[in-house]
Amino acid sequence: MPWNALLASDLQARAGWGQAIAQQIRSRAEWGAVPALDAACLHGWGAAAPATAAPWGMPWGWVPVCDMGLRGSWGNRLRPLDVRLRLIYNPKPAAKDAFVRGRARRSNEHGPRFDAAAAVEASLYVPGSSALSFSFSGQRYTPPSSPLVFFDFRYEPERPPIQPTDTGGQALRWESARRLNQRAWLPWGKARVLDGRLTELPYVDYPGPVKPLPEPPPDPTILDTYMIANTVNLVALPSRTPIEAKNIKIGLDADSFSWSFSADIFTRAALELVQPDAGGAGELELDINGWKWVVLVERYSRKLQFPTEAYTITGATRGQLLAAPYAPLRSALNSAPINAAQAAEGELQFTGFTLDWQATDWTFPAGSLSYQSQTAIQVIARLAETVGAVVLPSRDSDHIDIVPRYPAPPWEWGQVDAPIERIIPPAMMTDLGGEWTPQPAWNACYTSGTSVGCSMLVRRAGTAGDNPTPDVFDDWLTDQPANQARGTHELSKGGNIEIVSVTIPLFPFSDDHGVGLILPAHLYRVPEEAGPWVGLCLGVDISAEGTGAVRVRQQIKLERHH
């Protein structure tokens, strides 16, 4: 508050100035010395006694600056403190596996060779001519029990150092390997069980069976003129009554499971011997130059032409009994794993037929082999078709063979181990024709099962696999061998193909110098002057025209790959 004049207030309560009256004089205190108190608690000043100076004394010094740049470096900036808390390992921990370590020593590369025989001779004692020599007379030296002096003749040969062996002329220099046969390289993959190349040499380290090389087909005898006395006999079974016939034809192609037959007969009596009756279809036995067929007569027709009449009969071999309408329709589903050959043989149970499975075999898992309303031959034919095989029926017995349509891929037909069946010389050909039917040059094929099985890309070795065939999907491709066989079959159908038609005579069955009967799904070599080539038989048709001195011909179709 600022200084100014005080306002007059309560003037009436003011007291005038006057002399004060002295009161309470007795309570005044005089100035004097202060009395000393608590003299017993007096602490005197003096020199302080040193306490815990040795262990806890910390000298003043310059503290170094740390963590200036967050850099870590080794130094002796920090001084050891609390030396008494230092830990000393006692005893020292024992070394583990110290006794198993091996010491490395250098071998004696350049020293003289150690001779063990010379070392033994050096260890033998040989008495000399000196004053101190011993002669043991061929006996072992044995010192007395308490001699004054005895001798120790023990010899411990020095342990020779290790020396290298065969160091001279056996050195091998390291260098990059040479590349040979780069076209023949094989990629590593999962191994597959294969028959391999055919050979007559047994494998030393292979105890299994060895496939011998196929015997080369015999060379037919080449003559200027072939004189064949053809014999054609047709008899009714079981009476074996001869039947006069003409224009007899019988043939088979690779896609059929029975031989087809047709003939012309002349009389009604002959027709009654072969026409169907309550016992079933009539049976005939056909013999052409010793080659026999047993056929079933399924159809016949009559042709009237004054003054004669003629009857035509058609039929097939006994393989037709496995198809409709002779064989019943069946449905099945495998409850356990089974292979294809077993499944095919199971279809022929109680039928009297036998089967020889020569194609690729594979396994069906449980529940993967199923079909509905199929005859026995339909199931067998589908099994064969799955791996690119065909059904080859017998001519005169209840037997069928399952063989690959291509015994070998076309690119292997020119090799030594190609399974050639016969040689057809051009000198025996009466007719020759050809039809050019080229196909794409496929080099890869993708095969796969559907619900069960596996898939595989089959590629021709040595190619890029850049021209694949249409993909193949089949319910019964359930195993790796089946996929590989089917893919190889599809690749074999491609390339520059020519269908060659050849007509040759049918040589007698007992003639070893002729060609004989040509069968489908077999390879035949044709040694032409321009160069030999191999063809696959697709079908054969045999005709016996006329009566009496008939002319017998067989016309075959060969698939040739250029």
Coordinates of C-alpha atoms in Angstrom, one line a residue:
M1 CA 0.0 0.0 0.0
P2 CA 1.4 3.5 -0.8
W3 CA 2.3 5.8 2.0
N4 CA -0.1 8.7 2.7
A5 CA -1.8 10.5 5.5
L6 CA -3.9 8.4 7.8
L7 CA -7.5 9.3 8.1
A8 CA -8.7 10.4 11.5
S9 CA -11.1 7.9 12.9
D10 CA -12.5 7.5 16.3
L11 CA -11.2 10.7 17.6
Q12 CA -13.3 10.3 20.6
A13 CA -11.4 7.2 21.6
R14 CA -8.0 8.7 21.6
A15 CA -5.7 8.9 24.6
G16 CA -3.5 11.7 25.3
W17 CA 0.2 11.3 25.8
G18 CA 1.6 11.3 29.2
Q19 CA 4.1 9.7 31.4
A20 CA 3.8 5.9 31.6
I21 CA 3.5 4.1 34.8
A22 CA 6.1 1.5 35.5
Q23 CA 4.6 -1.9 36.0
Q24 CA 6.0 -5.4 36.6
I25 CA 9.5 -4.2 37.2
R26 CA 10.3 -7.4 38.9
S27 CA 9.9 -9.5 35.7
R28 CA 12.8 -7.8 33.9
A29 CA 15.8 -10.0 32.9
E30 CA 19.2 -8.8 33.3
W31 CA 21.9 -9.4 30.7
G32 CA 24.6 -11.9 31.8
A33 CA 26.5 -15.1 31.0
V34 CA 24.6 -18.0 29.6
P35 CA 24.8 -21.1 31.8
A36 CA 26.4 -24.2 30.3
L37 CA 24.1 -27.1 29.8
D38 CA 24.8 -30.8 29.0
A39 CA 28.5 -30.5 29.4
A40 CA 28.6 -34.3 29.6
C41 CA 27.5 -34.6 26.0
L42 CA 30.3 -32.5 24.7
H43 CA 32.2 -33.9 21.7
G44 CA 35.7 -32.7 21.3
W45 CA 37.2 -32.0 18.0
G46 CA 40.1 -34.2 16.8
A47 CA 41.6 -36.3 14.0
A48 CA 39.2 -38.8 12.6
A49 CA 40.2 -42.4 12.7
P50 CA 40.4 -44.2 9.3
A51 CA 37.6 -46.7 8.8
T52 CA 37.3 -49.4 6.0
A53 CA 39.8 -47.4 4.0
A54 CA 41.5 -50.5 2.5
P55 CA 38.7 -52.4 1.0
W56 CA 36.3 -49.6 0.2
G57 CA 38.6 -46.8 -0.7
M58 CA 38.0 -45.5 -4.2
P59 CA 40.7 -43.1 -5.6
W60 CA 39.5 -40.1 -7.5
G61 CA 40.4 -40.2 -11.1
W62 CA 39.2 -39.4 -14.6
V63 CA 36.1 -41.4 -15.6
P64 CA 36.3 -42.2 -19.3
V65 CA 33.4 -41.3 -21.5
C66 CA 31.6 -44.5 -22.8
D67 CA 28.9 -45.1 -25.2
M68 CA 29.7 -41.9 -27.1
G69 CA 29.0 -43.4 -30.5
L70 CA 27.5 -46.6 -29.4
R71 CA 30.6 -48.2 -30.7
G72 CA 31.9 -51.3 -29.1
S73 CA 35.6 -51.7 -28.8
W74 CA 37.9 -53.6 -26.5
G75 CA 39.8 -51.7 -24.0
N76 CA 40.9 -51.6 -20.4
R77 CA 38.8 -48.6 -19.4
L78 CA 36.8 -50.4 -16.7
R79 CA 39.0 -51.2 -13.7
P80 CA 38.4 -54.4 -11.7
L81 CA 36.5 -53.9 -8.5
D82 CA 35.6 -56.3 -5.7
V83 CA 38.6 -58.5 -6.4
R84 CA 37.6 -60.6 -3.5
L85 CA 34.5 -61.9 -5.4
R86 CA 36.6 -63.4 -8.2
L87 CA 35.6 -67.0 -9.0
I88 CA 38.3 -69.6 -9.4
Y89 CA 37.4 -73.0 -11.0
N90 CA 38.8 -75.6 -8.8
P91 CA 39.0 -78.3 -9.9
K92 CA 39.2 -77.7 -13.6
P93 CA 36.5 -79.5 -15.6
A94 CA 37.7 -82.8 -17.1
A95 CA 38.2 -83.0 -20.8
K96 CA 35.7 -85.1 -22.7
D97 CA 36.8 -87.9 -24.9
A98 CA 40.4 -86.7 -24.7
F99 CA 41.7 -90.3 -25.0
V100 CA 40.1 -90.9 -28.4
R101 CA 41.8 -88.2 -30.3
G102 CA 44.4 -89.4 -32.8
R103 CA 47.7 -87.8 -33.3
A104 CA 48.7 -86.9 -36.8
R105 CA 52.1 -88.0 -37.9
R106 CA 53.8 -87.5 -41.1
S107 CA 54.6 -90.6 -43.2
N108 CA 58.1 -91.4 -44.4
E109 CA 57.7 -90.5 -48.1
H110 CA 61.3 -90.4 -49.2
G111 CA 63.1 -92.8 -46.8
P112 CA 64.4 -96.3 -47.7
R113 CA 61.8 -99.0 -47.9
F114 CA 61.4 -101.0 -44.6
D115 CA 62.4 -104.6 -45.1
A116 CA 60.8 -106.8 -42.5
A117 CA 63.0 -109.8 -43.3
A118 CA 66.2 -107.8 -42.8
A119 CA 64.9 -106.5 -39.5
V120 CA 64.3 -110.0 -38.3
E121 CA 67.8 -111.1 -39.3
A122 CA 69.2 -108.0 -37.6
S123 CA 67.5 -109.0 -34.3
L124 CA 69.3 -112.4 -34.3
Y125 CA 72.4 -112.7 -32.1
V126 CA 75.4 -113.9 -34.0
P127 CA 78.5 -114.7 -31.9
G128 CA 81.6 -113.0 -33.0
S129 CA 85.4 -113.4 -32.4
S130 CA 85.7 -110.9 -29.5
A131 CA 86.7 -111.9 -26.0
L132 CA 83.1 -111.7 -24.9
S133 CA 81.0 -114.0 -27.0
F134 CA 78.3 -116.5 -26.3
S135 CA 77.4 -119.8 -27.8
F136 CA 74.1 -121.3 -26.8
S137 CA 74.4 -124.5 -28.8
G138 CA 70.9 -124.0 -30.3
Q139 CA 69.2 -123.7 -26.9
R140 CA 67.4 -120.9 -25.3
Y141 CA 69.4 -118.8 -22.8
T142 CA 68.0 -118.9 -19.3
P143 CA 69.9 -117.0 -16.6
P144 CA 70.4 -118.6 -13.1
S145 CA 68.1 -117.7 -10.3
S146 CA 70.8 -115.7 -8.3
P147 CA 73.7 -115.0 -10.7
L148 CA 76.4 -112.5 -10.0
V149 CA 75.9 -111.2 -13.5
F150 CA 73.5 -112.0 -16.3
F151 CA 72.8 -110.7 -19.8
D152 CA 69.6 -109.5 -21.3
F153 CA 69.3 -110.6 -25.0
R154 CA 65.8 -109.2 -25.6
Y155 CA 65.5 -107.1 -28.8
E156 CA 62.7 -104.7 -29.4
P157 CA 62.8 -103.5 -33.0
E158 CA 62.1 -99.9 -33.7
R159 CA 58.6 -99.2 -34.9
P160 CA 59.0 -98.1 -38.5
P161 CA 57.1 -95.1 -39.7
I162 CA 54.3 -95.4 -42.2
Q163 CA 55.5 -95.3 -45.8
P164 CA 53.4 -94.8 -48.9
T165 CA 52.9 -97.7 -51.3
D166 CA 52.9 -97.7 -55.1
T167 CA 53.9 -94.1 -55.4
G168 CA 55.8 -94.5 -58.6
G169 CA 53.9 -94.5 -61.8
Q170 CA 50.5 -94.7 -60.1
A171 CA 49.7 -91.0 -59.7
L172 CA 46.4 -89.7 -61.1
R173 CA 46.0 -86.2 -62.1
W174 CA 42.8 -84.3 -61.5
E175 CA 41.1 -82.9 -64.6
S176 CA 37.7 -82.3 -66.0
A177 CA 36.0 -85.4 -67.4
R178 CA 35.5 -85.7 -71.1
R179 CA 32.0 -85.7 -72.4
L180 CA 31.2 -88.7 -74.5
N181 CA 27.9 -89.8 -76.0
Q182 CA 25.9 -86.9 -74.9
R183 CA 22.9 -88.2 -76.8
A184 CA 22.8 -91.3 -74.7
W185 CA 22.4 -89.6 -71.3
L186 CA 19.6 -90.9 -69.1
P187 CA 17.9 -88.7 -66.5
W188 CA 17.7 -90.2 -63.0
G189 CA 14.3 -91.2 -61.9
K190 CA 12.3 -93.9 -60.3
A191 CA 13.5 -97.3 -61.3
R192 CA 11.2 -99.6 -63.3
V193 CA 11.4 -103.3 -63.7
L194 CA 12.0 -104.0 -67.4
D195 CA 13.2 -107.0 -69.4
G196 CA 15.9 -104.9 -71.0
R197 CA 17.8 -105.8 -74.2
L198 CA 17.6 -109.4 -75.3
T199 CA 20.9 -111.2 -75.0
E200 CA 22.4 -114.6 -75.0
L201 CA 25.1 -113.7 -72.4
P202 CA 24.1 -114.3 -68.7
Y203 CA 24.7 -111.4 -66.3
V204 CA 27.3 -112.1 -63.7
D205 CA 25.6 -110.1 -61.0
Y206 CA 22.0 -110.8 -62.0
P207 CA 20.6 -114.2 -60.7
G208 CA 17.2 -113.8 -62.5
P209 CA 16.1 -115.2 -65.8
V210 CA 17.7 -114.0 -69.0
K211 CA 15.8 -113.6 -72.2
P212 CA 17.7 -115.2 -75.1
L213 CA 18.0 -113.4 -78.4
P214 CA 15.2 -114.5 -80.8
E215 CA 16.3 -117.0 -83.5
P216 CA 16.4 -115.3 -86.9
P217 CA 13.6 -116.4 -89.2
P218 CA 14.5 -119.0 -91.8
D219 CA 15.2 -117.7 -95.3
P220 CA 12.7 -119.2 -97.7
T221 CA 14.0 -121.0 -100.8
I222 CA 13.9 -118.7 -103.8
L223 CA 13.0 -120.6 -107.0
D224 CA 12.2 -119.6 -110.5
T225 CA 8.9 -121.5 -110.4
Y226 CA 6.8 -122.7 -107.5
M227 CA 4.6 -125.7 -108.1
I228 CA 2.0 -126.1 -105.3
A229 CA -0.7 -128.8 -105.4
N230 CA -3.4 -127.2 -103.4
T231 CA -5.7 -129.4 -101.3
V232 CA -9.0 -128.0 -99.9
N233 CA -11.2 -130.2 -97.8
L234 CA -14.4 -129.2 -96.0
V235 CA -16.1 -131.7 -93.7
A236 CA -19.1 -131.5 -91.4
L237 CA -18.5 -132.3 -87.7
P238 CA -18.8 -134.6 -85.9
S239 CA -19.7 -137.0 -88.7
R240 CA -16.8 -135.8 -90.9
T241 CA -19.0 -136.0 -94.0
P242 CA -17.3 -134.3 -97.0
I243 CA -19.0 -131.3 -98.4
E244 CA -18.4 -130.0 -101.9
A245 CA -17.9 -126.2 -101.8
K246 CA -16.4 -123.4 -103.8
N247 CA -15.3 -119.8 -103.3
I248 CA -14.1 -120.5 -99.8
K249 CA -12.9 -117.4 -97.9
I250 CA -11.5 -117.2 -94.4
G251 CA -9.8 -114.2 -92.8
L252 CA -8.7 -112.5 -89.6
D253 CA -7.8 -108.9 -88.8
A254 CA -6.1 -107.5 -85.7
D255 CA -9.3 -106.1 -84.3
S256 CA -11.3 -109.4 -84.4
F257 CA -11.4 -112.2 -81.9
S258 CA -12.5 -114.9 -84.3
W259 CA -11.8 -115.9 -87.9
S260 CA -14.6 -115.0 -90.4
F261 CA -15.7 -117.8 -92.9
S262 CA -17.8 -118.0 -96.0
A263 CA -18.3 -120.6 -98.7
D264 CA -20.7 -121.7 -101.5
I265 CA -22.2 -125.2 -101.4
F266 CA -24.3 -126.9 -104.1
T267 CA -27.0 -129.2 -102.6
R268 CA -29.7 -129.1 -100.1
A269 CA -28.4 -132.2 -98.5
A270 CA -25.1 -130.5 -97.8
L271 CA -27.0 -127.6 -96.2
E272 CA -28.8 -129.9 -93.9
L273 CA -25.5 -131.2 -92.6
V274 CA -24.3 -127.7 -91.5
Q275 CA -27.4 -125.6 -90.8
P276 CA -28.3 -124.9 -87.1
D277 CA -30.6 -127.2 -85.2
A278 CA -31.7 -127.9 -81.7
G279 CA -28.1 -128.8 -80.8
G280 CA -26.8 -125.3 -81.8
A281 CA -24.9 -124.0 -84.7
G282 CA -23.4 -126.5 -87.2
E283 CA -19.6 -127.1 -87.2
L284 CA -17.3 -127.5 -90.1
E285 CA -13.6 -128.4 -90.4
L286 CA -11.7 -126.6 -93.1
D287 CA -8.4 -127.9 -94.3
I288 CA -6.3 -125.8 -96.8
N289 CA -2.9 -127.2 -97.6
G290 CA -2.7 -128.7 -94.1
W291 CA -3.8 -125.5 -92.3
K292 CA -7.0 -126.4 -90.3
W293 CA -9.8 -124.3 -89.0
V294 CA -12.9 -125.3 -87.0
V295 CA -15.8 -122.9 -87.8
L296 CA -19.4 -122.4 -86.7
V297 CA -22.1 -121.9 -89.4
E298 CA -24.2 -119.0 -88.2
R299 CA -26.1 -117.9 -91.3
Y300 CA -27.0 -119.3 -94.7
S301 CA -28.8 -118.1 -97.8
R302 CA -30.2 -119.8 -101.0
K303 CA -29.8 -118.6 -104.5
L304 CA -31.9 -120.2 -107.3
Q305 CA -30.9 -120.0 -110.9
F306 CA -32.3 -122.4 -113.4
P307 CA -31.3 -125.1 -113.7
T308 CA -29.0 -125.1 -110.6
E309 CA -29.3 -123.9 -107.1
A310 CA -26.6 -122.6 -104.7
Y311 CA -26.3 -122.0 -101.0
T312 CA -24.0 -119.5 -99.2
I313 CA -22.9 -120.2 -95.6
T314 CA -21.1 -117.9 -93.3
G315 CA -19.7 -118.3 -89.8
A316 CA -16.8 -117.8 -87.5
T317 CA -14.3 -119.9 -85.5
R318 CA -15.0 -121.1 -82.0
G319 CA -13.8 -117.9 -80.4
Q320 CA -17.3 -116.5 -81.3
L321 CA -18.7 -118.7 -78.4
L322 CA -17.3 -116.1 -75.9
A323 CA -19.4 -113.3 -77.4
A324 CA -23.2 -112.7 -77.6
P325 CA -25.5 -114.4 -78.1
Y326 CA -23.6 -117.5 -76.9
A327 CA -22.0 -116.1 -73.8
P328 CA -24.1 -114.6 -70.9
L329 CA -23.9 -111.0 -69.8
R330 CA -22.2 -110.5 -66.5
S331 CA -21.4 -107.7 -64.0
A332 CA -18.5 -107.8 -61.6
L333 CA -16.5 -105.7 -59.1
N334 CA -13.2 -106.9 -57.6
S335 CA -13.1 -107.0 -53.8
A336 CA -9.4 -107.7 -53.6
P337 CA -6.3 -106.6 -55.7
I338 CA -6.0 -108.6 -58.9
N339 CA -3.8 -108.3 -62.0
A340 CA -5.1 -108.2 -65.6
A341 CA -4.0 -111.7 -66.5
Q342 CA -5.9 -113.2 -63.6
A343 CA -9.0 -111.2 -64.4
A344 CA -8.9 -112.4 -68.0
E345 CA -8.4 -116.0 -66.9
G346 CA -11.3 -115.6 -64.5
E347 CA -13.6 -114.7 -67.4
L348 CA -12.8 -118.1 -69.0
Q349 CA -13.7 -120.1 -66.0
F350 CA -16.0 -123.1 -66.7
T351 CA -16.0 -122.2 -70.4
G352 CA -13.3 -124.7 -71.6
F353 CA -11.2 -122.0 -73.1
T354 CA -7.6 -121.3 -72.2
L355 CA -5.6 -118.1 -72.4
D356 CA -2.0 -117.1 -72.8
W357 CA -1.4 -113.5 -71.7
Q358 CA 1.7 -112.2 -73.5
A359 CA 1.1 -108.5 -73.2
T360 CA 2.0 -106.1 -70.3
D361 CA 0.4 -107.1 -67.0
W362 CA -0.6 -104.7 -64.3
T363 CA -2.5 -104.6 -61.0
F364 CA -6.0 -103.5 -60.2
P365 CA -6.5 -102.2 -56.6
A366 CA -9.7 -103.4 -54.8
G367 CA -12.8 -101.9 -56.3
S368 CA -11.2 -100.5 -59.4
L369 CA -12.1 -103.3 -61.9
S370 CA -15.8 -103.0 -62.5
Y371 CA -18.1 -103.6 -65.5
Q372 CA -21.8 -104.2 -66.1
S373 CA -23.6 -106.4 -68.7
Q374 CA -20.5 -107.5 -70.5
T375 CA -19.6 -110.8 -72.1
A376 CA -16.4 -112.7 -71.4
I377 CA -14.7 -111.6 -74.7
Q378 CA -15.8 -108.0 -74.2
V379 CA -14.0 -107.8 -70.9
I380 CA -10.9 -109.6 -72.2
A381 CA -10.8 -107.4 -75.3
R382 CA -11.1 -104.2 -73.2
L383 CA -8.3 -105.4 -70.9
A384 CA -6.1 -106.0 -74.0
E385 CA -7.1 -102.6 -75.5
T386 CA -6.1 -100.8 -72.2
V387 CA -2.4 -101.6 -72.8
G388 CA -2.5 -101.6 -76.6
A389 CA -2.9 -105.4 -77.1
V390 CA -5.2 -107.5 -79.3
V391 CA -6.9 -110.9 -79.0
L392 CA -5.4 -113.5 -81.3
P393 CA -7.8 -116.5 -81.5
S394 CA -6.7 -120.1 -82.3
R395 CA -7.7 -121.6 -85.6
D396 CA -8.9 -125.0 -84.5
S397 CA -9.0 -125.1 -80.7
D398 CA -10.5 -123.3 -77.7
H399 CA -7.6 -121.1 -77.0
I400 CA -6.8 -117.4 -77.3
D401 CA -3.6 -115.4 -77.0
I402 CA -3.3 -111.8 -75.8
V403 CA -0.4 -110.2 -77.7
P404 CA 0.7 -106.6 -78.2
R405 CA -0.5 -105.0 -81.4
Y406 CA 3.0 -103.6 -81.9
P407 CA 5.6 -106.3 -80.7
A408 CA 8.1 -103.5 -80.7
P409 CA 7.9 -99.8 -81.4
P410 CA 8.4 -98.9 -85.1
W411 CA 11.6 -97.0 -84.4
E412 CA 13.1 -100.3 -83.1
W413 CA 12.1 -102.5 -86.1
G414 CA 15.5 -102.2 -87.7
Q415 CA 17.4 -103.5 -84.7
V416 CA 19.0 -106.9 -84.4
D417 CA 16.7 -108.0 -81.5
A418 CA 13.5 -107.0 -83.3
P419 CA 11.0 -110.0 -83.1
I420 CA 10.7 -110.8 -86.8
E421 CA 8.4 -113.7 -87.4
R422 CA 9.0 -114.5 -91.1
I423 CA 10.7 -113.2 -94.3
I424 CA 8.5 -112.5 -97.3
P425 CA 10.7 -112.4 -100.4
P426 CA 9.4 -110.2 -103.3
A427 CA 9.9 -113.2 -105.7
M428 CA 6.8 -114.9 -104.1
M429 CA 4.5 -111.8 -104.4
T430 CA 1.9 -112.1 -107.2
D431 CA 0.2 -108.8 -106.4
L432 CA 1.6 -105.7 -104.7
G433 CA -0.1 -102.4 -103.9
G434 CA 0.2 -99.5 -101.4
E435 CA -1.8 -96.7 -99.8
W436 CA -0.2 -93.7 -98.2
T437 CA -1.7 -92.9 -94.9
P438 CA 0.6 -90.4 -93.0
Q439 CA 0.0 -89.5 -89.4
P440 CA 1.5 -86.8 -87.2
A441 CA 4.9 -87.6 -85.9
W442 CA 3.9 -87.8 -82.2
N443 CA 6.7 -88.0 -79.7
A444 CA 4.8 -87.7 -76.3
C445 CA 1.6 -89.0 -74.9
Y446 CA -0.2 -88.3 -71.6
T447 CA -2.0 -91.2 -70.1
S448 CA -4.0 -91.3 -66.9
G449 CA -6.6 -93.2 -65.0
T450 CA -9.8 -91.5 -63.8
S451 CA -11.0 -92.3 -60.3
V452 CA -8.2 -94.8 -59.4
G453 CA -4.7 -95.2 -60.8
C454 CA -1.9 -92.9 -61.9
S455 CA -0.9 -90.6 -64.7
M456 CA 2.2 -90.6 -66.8
L457 CA 3.8 -88.6 -69.6
V458 CA 5.3 -91.1 -72.0
R459 CA 8.0 -89.4 -74.2
R460 CA 10.0 -91.0 -76.9
A461 CA 13.6 -91.0 -75.9
G462 CA 15.8 -88.6 -77.7
T463 CA 13.0 -86.2 -78.6
A464 CA 11.8 -83.0 -76.9
G465 CA 8.2 -84.3 -76.5
D466 CA 6.8 -81.2 -78.1
N467 CA 4.3 -82.9 -80.3
P468 CA 1.9 -84.8 -78.0
T469 CA -0.9 -87.1 -79.0
P470 CA -4.5 -86.5 -77.7
D471 CA -4.6 -87.3 -74.0
V472 CA -5.7 -90.8 -73.1
F473 CA -8.0 -91.3 -70.1
D474 CA -9.1 -94.8 -69.1
D475 CA -10.7 -96.1 -66.0
W476 CA -8.5 -99.2 -66.1
L477 CA -5.2 -97.5 -66.3
T478 CA -4.5 -98.2 -62.6
D479 CA -0.8 -98.9 -62.6
Q480 CA 2.5 -97.6 -64.0
P481 CA 3.2 -100.5 -66.5
A482 CA -0.2 -100.1 -68.0
N483 CA 0.3 -96.3 -68.6
Q484 CA 3.7 -96.9 -70.2
A485 CA 2.5 -99.6 -72.5
R486 CA -0.5 -97.6 -73.6
G487 CA 1.6 -94.5 -74.2
T488 CA 4.1 -96.5 -76.3
H489 CA 1.2 -97.9 -78.3
E490 CA -0.2 -94.5 -79.0
L491 CA 3.2 -93.2 -80.1
S492 CA 3.6 -96.2 -82.4
K493 CA 0.6 -95.2 -84.5
G494 CA 2.2 -91.9 -85.7
G495 CA 4.6 -91.1 -88.5
N496 CA 4.8 -91.6 -92.2
I497 CA 2.8 -94.8 -92.7
E498 CA 2.1 -96.8 -95.8
I499 CA -0.4 -99.7 -96.0
V500 CA 1.1 -102.3 -98.3
S501 CA -1.1 -105.0 -99.8
V502 CA 0.7 -108.2 -100.7
T503 CA -0.7 -111.4 -102.3
I504 CA 1.3 -114.6 -101.9
P505 CA 0.6 -118.3 -102.1
L506 CA -0.3 -120.3 -99.0
F507 CA 2.4 -122.8 -98.8
P508 CA 1.7 -126.2 -97.2
F509 CA 1.8 -126.6 -93.5
S510 CA 4.7 -129.1 -93.7
D511 CA 6.8 -127.0 -96.1
D512 CA 9.7 -125.5 -94.2
H513 CA 11.1 -123.6 -97.3
G514 CA 8.0 -121.5 -97.8
V515 CA 6.5 -118.5 -96.0
G516 CA 3.5 -120.3 -94.4
L517 CA 0.5 -118.6 -92.9
I518 CA 0.7 -114.9 -92.1
L519 CA -0.9 -113.8 -88.8
P520 CA -1.8 -110.3 -87.6
A521 CA 0.1 -108.5 -84.9
H522 CA 3.4 -110.0 -86.1
L523 CA 6.4 -108.4 -87.8
Y524 CA 7.6 -109.6 -91.2
R525 CA 10.7 -108.5 -93.2
V526 CA 10.5 -107.8 -96.9
P527 CA 14.0 -107.9 -98.5
E528 CA 13.5 -105.7 -101.5
E529 CA 16.2 -104.6 -103.9
A530 CA 16.0 -101.0 -102.9
G531 CA 16.5 -102.0 -99.3
P532 CA 14.8 -104.3 -96.7
W533 CA 12.0 -103.1 -94.6
V534 CA 9.8 -104.5 -91.8
G535 CA 6.0 -104.4 -91.8
L536 CA 3.3 -105.2 -89.2
C537 CA 0.5 -107.5 -90.4
L538 CA -2.9 -105.9 -89.9
G539 CA -5.0 -108.7 -91.4
V540 CA -5.0 -111.7 -93.7
D541 CA -7.6 -113.0 -96.1
I542 CA -7.3 -116.5 -97.6
S543 CA -9.4 -117.5 -100.7
A544 CA -9.8 -120.8 -102.4
E545 CA -11.5 -120.3 -105.7
G546 CA -13.1 -122.9 -108.0
T547 CA -13.6 -126.6 -107.5
G548 CA -11.1 -129.4 -108.0
A549 CA -7.8 -127.8 -108.9
V550 CA -8.4 -124.6 -106.9
R551 CA -6.1 -121.6 -106.7
V552 CA -5.3 -120.7 -103.1
R553 CA -4.0 -117.2 -102.3
Q554 CA -3.5 -115.2 -99.1
Q555 CA -3.8 -111.4 -99.2
I556 CA -2.1 -109.6 -96.4
K557 CA -1.9 -106.0 -95.3
L558 CA 1.4 -104.7 -93.9
E559 CA 1.8 -101.4 -92.0
R560 CA 5.1 -100.0 -93.1
H561 CA 6.7 -97.0 -91.3
H562 CA 9.1 -94.8 -93.4

